[in-house]
XYZ file of C-alpha atoms in Angstrom:
226
model
C 203.036 80.899 150.803
C 199.932 78.848 150.324
C 197.902 77.817 147.224
C 194.139 77.587 146.668
C 192.772 76.028 143.468
C 189.146 75.007 143.000
C 188.681 72.270 140.433
C 185.019 71.398 140.363
C 182.462 70.555 143.034
C 180.846 67.151 143.626
C 177.827 66.958 145.883
C 177.934 64.024 148.298
C 176.299 62.982 151.543
C 178.505 62.069 154.500
C 177.689 59.087 156.666
C 176.727 61.469 159.491
C 174.006 63.078 157.320
C 175.947 66.265 156.573
C 175.376 67.444 152.989
C 178.545 68.943 151.546
C 180.326 69.861 148.335
C 183.673 68.218 147.626
C 186.506 70.510 146.586
C 188.245 68.190 144.130
C 191.965 68.773 144.468
C 195.371 67.108 144.278
C 196.917 68.469 147.467
C 196.275 68.835 151.176
C 194.446 72.071 151.990
C 196.410 72.286 155.231
C 199.050 73.844 152.958
C 196.950 76.189 150.900
C 198.324 78.862 148.606
C 196.306 82.021 148.055
C 195.105 82.944 144.631
C 193.080 85.776 143.211
C 190.925 84.901 140.216
C 191.055 87.916 137.888
C 188.549 88.398 135.086
C 187.697 84.688 135.139
C 190.654 84.272 132.798
C 193.812 83.865 134.868
C 194.738 82.694 138.334
C 197.177 84.971 140.132
C 198.986 84.324 143.382
C 198.131 86.783 146.125
C 199.545 87.115 149.623
C 197.607 87.797 152.803
C 194.848 86.137 154.796
C 191.733 84.507 153.369
C 190.915 82.180 156.295
C 189.481 83.056 159.689
C 191.615 80.237 161.122
C 194.704 79.167 159.184
C 194.941 75.733 160.843
C 192.348 72.987 161.007
C 190.465 73.258 164.300
C 188.226 70.543 165.717
C 184.830 72.160 166.096
C 181.144 71.386 166.452
C 178.182 71.789 164.128
C 174.742 72.196 165.704
C 171.785 71.507 163.436
C 168.286 72.984 163.778
C 167.048 69.440 164.444
C 169.240 69.290 167.612
C 171.543 66.876 165.765
C 175.213 67.625 166.550
C 178.498 66.743 164.848
C 181.483 66.991 167.194
C 185.281 66.993 166.779
C 185.170 67.703 163.052
C 188.214 69.616 161.651
C 186.934 72.973 160.339
C 188.349 75.992 158.531
C 186.350 79.113 157.731
C 187.282 80.375 154.269
C 186.212 84.027 154.459
C 186.922 84.638 150.775
C 183.933 82.918 149.229
C 182.090 82.414 152.524
C 182.679 78.664 152.902
C 182.972 76.478 155.977
C 185.486 73.788 154.997
C 185.580 70.367 156.624
C 188.419 67.828 156.554
C 186.875 64.357 156.485
C 188.553 61.071 155.512
C 191.163 62.790 153.365
C 188.609 64.963 151.554
C 188.204 68.741 151.737
C 184.485 69.505 151.916
C 182.425 72.680 151.979
C 179.122 72.843 153.834
C 176.399 73.290 151.210
C 173.302 73.481 153.426
C 174.112 76.124 156.088
C 170.421 77.026 156.501
C 169.898 73.680 158.259
C 172.415 74.606 160.950
C 171.890 76.455 164.198
C 175.557 77.302 164.680
C 179.166 76.259 164.072
C 181.786 76.425 166.829
C 185.450 77.064 165.965
C 187.512 77.206 169.154
C 185.477 79.591 171.333
C 183.997 81.405 168.343
C 180.338 80.806 167.504
C 179.184 81.374 163.917
C 175.627 81.548 162.650
C 174.330 81.709 159.090
C 171.784 84.498 158.727
C 170.613 87.474 156.717
C 172.441 90.782 156.832
C 172.133 94.113 155.081
C 175.329 94.466 153.044
C 175.388 97.797 151.271
C 171.946 98.125 149.679
C 171.360 94.386 149.431
C 170.180 91.681 151.806
C 172.191 88.476 151.683
C 172.928 85.337 153.708
C 176.397 84.775 155.132
C 178.306 83.553 158.174
C 178.648 85.943 161.117
C 180.287 85.494 164.492
C 177.789 85.792 167.342
C 179.460 87.824 170.085
C 176.667 88.337 172.590
C 173.051 89.149 173.303
C 170.011 86.948 172.874
C 167.019 86.644 170.562
C 165.892 90.188 171.424
C 169.122 91.882 170.380
C 172.341 90.236 169.221
C 175.725 91.750 168.422
C 177.692 90.078 165.653
C 181.012 90.436 163.890
C 181.140 90.093 160.127
C 184.338 89.176 158.282
C 185.068 90.074 154.683
C 188.158 89.528 152.557
C 189.411 92.626 150.762
C 191.751 92.496 147.771
C 194.411 95.226 147.739
C 196.277 95.843 144.517
C 200.045 96.148 144.914
C 202.127 98.997 143.540
C 203.928 98.664 140.231
C 207.528 97.632 140.749
C 210.323 99.743 139.303
C 214.075 99.829 139.653
C 213.654 102.490 142.343
C 211.018 100.848 144.550
C 210.816 97.584 146.490
C 208.186 95.015 145.413
C 204.725 95.643 146.863
C 202.648 92.573 145.944
C 198.890 92.188 145.723
C 197.412 90.922 148.972
C 194.244 89.986 150.831
C 193.274 91.623 154.120
C 190.511 90.498 156.461
C 188.085 93.267 157.372
C 185.827 93.140 160.450
C 182.592 95.058 160.997
C 179.964 94.966 163.731
C 176.271 94.295 163.211
C 173.176 94.074 165.372
C 170.271 91.708 164.850
C 166.867 92.287 166.438
C 164.423 89.435 167.029
C 166.295 87.162 164.582
C 165.673 89.615 161.743
C 168.092 91.035 159.198
C 171.414 92.090 160.759
C 172.350 95.749 160.299
C 175.741 97.453 160.286
C 176.503 99.683 163.286
C 179.090 102.305 164.164
C 181.028 101.473 167.307
C 181.067 104.760 169.167
C 179.308 106.082 172.271
C 176.719 108.176 170.458
C 175.661 105.444 168.035
C 175.479 102.694 170.659
C 173.386 104.809 173.041
C 171.008 105.626 170.180
C 170.636 101.923 169.442
C 169.846 101.247 173.090
C 167.813 104.427 173.530
C 164.961 102.791 175.455
C 167.431 101.906 178.239
C 170.096 104.532 177.594
C 170.193 105.879 181.176
C 170.666 102.390 182.576
C 173.371 101.705 180.007
C 175.171 104.981 180.784
C 175.218 104.127 184.475
C 176.473 100.597 183.765
C 179.249 101.856 181.485
C 180.387 104.497 183.982
C 180.247 102.197 186.993
C 182.292 99.475 185.289
C 184.640 101.897 183.488
C 183.866 100.334 180.116
C 185.177 101.506 176.760
C 182.634 101.129 173.969
C 185.424 100.852 171.419
C 186.723 97.660 173.080
C 185.039 94.518 171.835
C 184.822 92.747 175.220
C 183.335 95.860 176.818
C 180.855 96.220 173.947
C 179.714 92.628 174.492
C 179.193 93.331 178.197
C 177.028 96.326 177.329
C 174.774 94.356 175.006
C 174.466 91.463 177.439
C 173.554 93.930 180.192
C 170.963 95.599 177.964
C 169.277 92.283 177.184
C 169.273 91.435 180.894
C 167.096 94.487 181.611
C 164.049 92.804 180.052
């Protein structure tokens, strides 16, 4: 069980010109407990997953200015949409993501861009899976809170928990990313201008649109037709 407590934010500038917010705390976030803040009145422990990567991973941050920070320990806190950095004993959260081109965690590449979420447009981190500036396919992570069942003398405890949810988006010409349905009909409609080519490619390579790796191949192939 891990614990997560935010106690104020202090804006600082790192020596490598990375603007961040300090998560003031009295413990090491490598052993984080999960909490759910209910009604802004009480802090309640909740099980489940709130991080994309539970352990600190040495990654890279690419800035729009071609400036790069390498081998920096990073965690992506999906709940709250924060990229956390472990630097000189401090836990820091990136506060200027618009200045970055991308963040690499293991082999996963994240960008910070606009997406249509419900009826609203917002900025958030998304994993870039494939494609290029013409058409990109992305994976968006959200953290869903699931209320546990009431415990009685006849039932086993079923605690509150967090669950990571993943959805797929497309982004055309670096515009606003839009949610897509991952099925044959929807994907062929999205790629309608080259649908016959795509059909042939899928059949020839025995691809399954519902499989993520196959879906990436399809989008990369589509972009290669131009």
